XYZ file of C-alpha atoms in Angstrom:
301
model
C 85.947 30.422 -191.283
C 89.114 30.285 -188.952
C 91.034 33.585 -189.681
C 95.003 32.618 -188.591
C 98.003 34.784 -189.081
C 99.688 34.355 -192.826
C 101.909 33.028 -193.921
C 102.496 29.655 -191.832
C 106.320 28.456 -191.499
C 106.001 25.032 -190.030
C 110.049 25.863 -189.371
C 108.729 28.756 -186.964
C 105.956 26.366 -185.770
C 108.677 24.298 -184.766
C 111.124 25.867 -182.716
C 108.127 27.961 -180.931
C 106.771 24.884 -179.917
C 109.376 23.201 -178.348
C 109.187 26.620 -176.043
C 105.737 26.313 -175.386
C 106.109 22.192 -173.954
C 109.150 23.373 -171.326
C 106.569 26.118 -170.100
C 103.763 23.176 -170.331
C 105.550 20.423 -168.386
C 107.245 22.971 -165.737
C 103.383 24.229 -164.816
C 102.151 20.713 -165.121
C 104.068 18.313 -164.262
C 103.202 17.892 -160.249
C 99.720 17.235 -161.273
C 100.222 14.868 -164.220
C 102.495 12.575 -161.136
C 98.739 12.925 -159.430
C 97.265 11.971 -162.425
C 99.098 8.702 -162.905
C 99.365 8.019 -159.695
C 95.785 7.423 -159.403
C 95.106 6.011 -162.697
C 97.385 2.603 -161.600
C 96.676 2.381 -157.181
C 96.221 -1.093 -157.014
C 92.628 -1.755 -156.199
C 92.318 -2.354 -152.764
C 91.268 -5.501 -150.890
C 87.499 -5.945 -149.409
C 87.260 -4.195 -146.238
C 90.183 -1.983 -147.342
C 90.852 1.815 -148.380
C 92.069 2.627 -151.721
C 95.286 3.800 -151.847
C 94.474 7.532 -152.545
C 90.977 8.736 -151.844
C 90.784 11.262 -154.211
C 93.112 13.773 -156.087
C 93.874 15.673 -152.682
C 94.440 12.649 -150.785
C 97.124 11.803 -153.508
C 98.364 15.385 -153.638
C 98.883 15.444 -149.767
C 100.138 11.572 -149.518
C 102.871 12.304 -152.426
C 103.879 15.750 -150.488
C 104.174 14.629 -147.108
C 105.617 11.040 -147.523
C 108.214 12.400 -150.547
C 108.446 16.189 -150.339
C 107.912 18.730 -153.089
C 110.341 16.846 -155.357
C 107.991 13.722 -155.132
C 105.158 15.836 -157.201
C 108.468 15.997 -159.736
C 109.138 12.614 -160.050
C 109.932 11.573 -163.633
C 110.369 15.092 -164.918
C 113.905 14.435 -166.806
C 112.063 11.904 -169.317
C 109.284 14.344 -170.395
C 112.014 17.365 -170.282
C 114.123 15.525 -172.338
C 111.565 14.668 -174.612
C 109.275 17.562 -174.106
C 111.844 19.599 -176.388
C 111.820 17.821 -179.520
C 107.643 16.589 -178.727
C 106.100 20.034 -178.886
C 107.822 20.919 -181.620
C 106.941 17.958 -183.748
C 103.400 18.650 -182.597
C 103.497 22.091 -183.820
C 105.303 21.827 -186.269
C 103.082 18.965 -187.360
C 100.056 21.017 -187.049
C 102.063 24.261 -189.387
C 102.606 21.152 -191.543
C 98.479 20.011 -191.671
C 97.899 23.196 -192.609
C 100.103 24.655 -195.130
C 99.653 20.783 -196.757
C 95.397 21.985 -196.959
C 96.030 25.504 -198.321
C 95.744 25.902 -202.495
C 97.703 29.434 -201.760
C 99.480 30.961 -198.956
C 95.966 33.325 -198.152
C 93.874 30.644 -198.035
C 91.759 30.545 -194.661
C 91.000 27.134 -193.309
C 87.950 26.110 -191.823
C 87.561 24.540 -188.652
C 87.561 20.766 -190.100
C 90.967 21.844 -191.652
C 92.408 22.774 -188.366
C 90.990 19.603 -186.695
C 92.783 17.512 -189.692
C 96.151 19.673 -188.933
C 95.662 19.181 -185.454
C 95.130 15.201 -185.630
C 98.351 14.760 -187.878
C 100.365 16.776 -185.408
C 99.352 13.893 -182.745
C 100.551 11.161 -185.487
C 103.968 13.301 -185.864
C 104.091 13.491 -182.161
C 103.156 9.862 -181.266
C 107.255 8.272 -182.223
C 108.998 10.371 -179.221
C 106.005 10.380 -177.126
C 104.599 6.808 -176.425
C 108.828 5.667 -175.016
C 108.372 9.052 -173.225
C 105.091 8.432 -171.373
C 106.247 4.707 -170.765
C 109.452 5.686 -168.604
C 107.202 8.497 -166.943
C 104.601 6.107 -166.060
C 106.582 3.611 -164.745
C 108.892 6.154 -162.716
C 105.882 8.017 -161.235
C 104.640 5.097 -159.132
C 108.021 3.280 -158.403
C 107.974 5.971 -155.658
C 104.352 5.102 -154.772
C 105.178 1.216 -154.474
C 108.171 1.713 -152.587
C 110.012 -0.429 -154.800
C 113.411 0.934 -156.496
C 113.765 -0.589 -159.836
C 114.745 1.984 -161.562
C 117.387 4.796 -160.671
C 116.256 7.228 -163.099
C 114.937 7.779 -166.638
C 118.068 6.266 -168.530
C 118.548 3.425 -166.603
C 115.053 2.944 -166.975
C 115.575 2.991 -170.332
C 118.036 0.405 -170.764
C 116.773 -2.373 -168.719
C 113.368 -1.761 -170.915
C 115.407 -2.349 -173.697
C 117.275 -5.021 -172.087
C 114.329 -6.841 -170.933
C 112.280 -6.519 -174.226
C 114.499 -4.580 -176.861
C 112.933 -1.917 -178.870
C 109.124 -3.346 -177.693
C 109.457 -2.481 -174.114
C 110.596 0.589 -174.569
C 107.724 1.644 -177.107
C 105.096 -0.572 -175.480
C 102.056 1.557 -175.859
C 102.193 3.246 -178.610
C 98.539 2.091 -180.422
C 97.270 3.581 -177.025
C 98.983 6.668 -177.328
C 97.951 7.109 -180.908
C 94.337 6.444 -180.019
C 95.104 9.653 -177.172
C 96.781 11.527 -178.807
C 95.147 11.983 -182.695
C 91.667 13.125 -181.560
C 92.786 14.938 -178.683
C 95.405 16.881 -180.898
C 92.817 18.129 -183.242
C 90.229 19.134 -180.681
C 93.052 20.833 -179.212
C 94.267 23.019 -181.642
C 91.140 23.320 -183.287
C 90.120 25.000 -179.982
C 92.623 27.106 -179.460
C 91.955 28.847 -182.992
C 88.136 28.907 -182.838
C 89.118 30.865 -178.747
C 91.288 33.101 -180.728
C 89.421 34.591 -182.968
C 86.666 34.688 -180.817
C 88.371 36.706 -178.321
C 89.967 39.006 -181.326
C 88.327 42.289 -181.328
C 86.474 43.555 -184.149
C 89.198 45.112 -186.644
C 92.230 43.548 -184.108
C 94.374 40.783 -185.836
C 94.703 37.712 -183.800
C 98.687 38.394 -183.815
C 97.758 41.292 -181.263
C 95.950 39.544 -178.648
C 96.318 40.089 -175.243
C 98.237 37.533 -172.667
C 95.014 36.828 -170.835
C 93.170 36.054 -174.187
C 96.155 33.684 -175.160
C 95.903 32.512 -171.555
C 92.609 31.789 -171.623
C 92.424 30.350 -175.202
C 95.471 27.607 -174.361
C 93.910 26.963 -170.824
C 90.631 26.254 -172.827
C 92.101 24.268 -175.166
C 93.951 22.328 -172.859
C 90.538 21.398 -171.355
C 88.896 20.495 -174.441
C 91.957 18.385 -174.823
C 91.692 16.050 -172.433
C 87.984 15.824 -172.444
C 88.764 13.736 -175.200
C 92.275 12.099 -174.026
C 91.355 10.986 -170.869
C 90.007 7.487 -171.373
C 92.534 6.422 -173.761
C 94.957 7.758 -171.581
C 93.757 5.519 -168.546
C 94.097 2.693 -170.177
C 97.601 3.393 -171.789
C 98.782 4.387 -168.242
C 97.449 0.386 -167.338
C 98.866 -1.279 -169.857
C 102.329 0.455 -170.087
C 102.592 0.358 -166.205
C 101.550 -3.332 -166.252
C 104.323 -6.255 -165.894
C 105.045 -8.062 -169.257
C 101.940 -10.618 -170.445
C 99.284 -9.660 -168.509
C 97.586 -8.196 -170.799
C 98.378 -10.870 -174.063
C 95.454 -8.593 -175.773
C 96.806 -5.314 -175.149
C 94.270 -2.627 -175.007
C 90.756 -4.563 -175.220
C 92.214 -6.969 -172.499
C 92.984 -3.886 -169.816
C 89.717 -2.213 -171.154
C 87.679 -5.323 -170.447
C 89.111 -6.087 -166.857
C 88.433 -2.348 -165.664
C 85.096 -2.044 -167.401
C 84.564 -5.453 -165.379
C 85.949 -5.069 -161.804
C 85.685 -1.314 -161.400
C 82.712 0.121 -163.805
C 83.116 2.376 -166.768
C 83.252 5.453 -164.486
C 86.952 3.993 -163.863
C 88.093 5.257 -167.673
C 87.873 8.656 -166.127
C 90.180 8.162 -163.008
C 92.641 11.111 -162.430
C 90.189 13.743 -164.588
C 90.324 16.233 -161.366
C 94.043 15.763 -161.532
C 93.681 16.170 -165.009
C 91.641 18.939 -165.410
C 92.958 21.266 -162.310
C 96.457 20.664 -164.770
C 95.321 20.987 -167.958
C 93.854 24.945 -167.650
C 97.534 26.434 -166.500
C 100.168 24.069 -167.958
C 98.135 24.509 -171.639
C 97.929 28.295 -171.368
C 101.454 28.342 -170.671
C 102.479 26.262 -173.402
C 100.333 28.152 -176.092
C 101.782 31.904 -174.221
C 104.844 30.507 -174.158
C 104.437 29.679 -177.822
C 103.236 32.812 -178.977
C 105.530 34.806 -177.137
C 108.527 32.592 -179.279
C 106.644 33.180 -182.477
C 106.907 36.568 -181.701
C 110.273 36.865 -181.530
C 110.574 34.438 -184.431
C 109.275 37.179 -186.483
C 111.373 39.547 -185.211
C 114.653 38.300 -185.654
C 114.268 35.734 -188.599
C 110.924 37.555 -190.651
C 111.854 35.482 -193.437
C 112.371 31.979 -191.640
């Protein structure tokens, strides 16, 4: 049985969170660029290199051709967004849980958490998918050399423009296919790390920073073990010019399956994995140190 902290204020949950994603994306961000980066190189012609060789290559590439601020490109969409996302998803997981509890003591087991956890990826899904699409598409206009798009609103608009409310969201089954599973095995992770690292007689409300550390860096792994083949092919299709892929999903699953084997659904997961251990465990300090002071200054919130 999962012993959390009681009572659970999805309110708390809520502002906490949206602490924890600005600590997530400033840690993370230069390697998610990586990450996408890879996932859509064009695949190169016979005889030819790939674009990027590897997660180094990419790394080295993006820093010498665009400086440091290249490993930042596209940060104002998920900082804008980041906000308002992490604290749907958390509060979206306080939500999945207080909605499985008979009384305010009740202790959930892990299958609850995993439930909780999967509806905070539904709650999250609405501000993420437009989020990830203007990131996507922003990360490797620098890579192409092309300049479409001046920035995150303009990219915005001329989505909208081009395909109204479609373009803009374009992506979202994909991200809801991500983002679901990998949201419960997240937070279910995180809890089943917590109060295995609790001492004996300790509540998990006193754990150490490492611990927390650890347990979000964890979590973040277990995370994406799960995320990362949706998240290929959502970084495909929503990078993808309108109509080539009529089918959505099966059609961009099919052609990389086809031309570039099924190890392809795990490009980027060195990217993604060097990422996910630091920019998680800051997100889940960063919420724990808000819930702290949460409970400080508003115990009845």
């Amino acid at each position: 049985m999962a012993k959390q902290p009681q009572p659970i204020s999805p309110l708390k949950n809520f502002f906490a969170g949206g602490f924890g994603g600005v600590c997530l994306v400033f840690v993370g961000h230069p390697l998610d660029t990586i990450k996408v980066r890879l996932q859509t190189q064009p695949k190169p012609q016979p005889g030819q290199p790939p674009l990027y060789s590897g997660t180094f290559d990419c790394f080295r590439k993006t820093l010498v051709g665009e400086g440091v601020q290249g490993l930042y490109r596209g940060m104002a969409a998920p900082i804008i967004g980041v906000t308002p996302m992490f604290a749907v998803c958390f509060f979206g997981f306080g939500l999945g849980k207080r909605l499985q509890q008979r009384k305010p003591d009740d202790v959930l087991t892990y299958p609850q958490l995993f439930a909780a956890g999967m509806l905070s990826g539904v709650f999250t899904t609405v501000i993420m998918a437009p989020g990830e699409r203007i990131k996507c598409l922003l990360q490797i206009q620098a890579a192409t050399g092309e300049t479409k798009y001046s920035g995150s609103l303009d990219c915005a608009k001329q989505l909208y423009r081009e395909a109204g409310i479609r373009g803009v969201y374009k992506g979202t089954v994909l991200t809801l296919m991500r983002d679901v599973p990998a949201s419960g095995m997240y937070f279910m992770t995180y809890e089943w790390l917590k109060n295995i690292l609790t001492p004996e007689g300790k509540s998990v409300r006193d754990l150490s920073v490492p611990r927390i550390l650890f347990a979000g860096g964890m979590a973040g792994i277990f995370n994406w073990a799960v995320a990362i083949p949706p998240d290929v092919l959502k970084s495909r299709f929503q990078t993808a010019p309108a109509g080539k892929y009529p089918n959505g999903f099966r059609d961009v699953l099919r052609e990389l399956v086809r031309e570039e084997g099924v190890a392809s659904l795990y490009k980027g997961f060195t990217a993604v994995m060097i990422r996910a251990f630091p920019a998680n465990a800051a997100c889940f300090l960063g919420f724990e140190v808000a819930m702290k002071f949460l409970n400080w200054v508003a115990p009845g919130l």
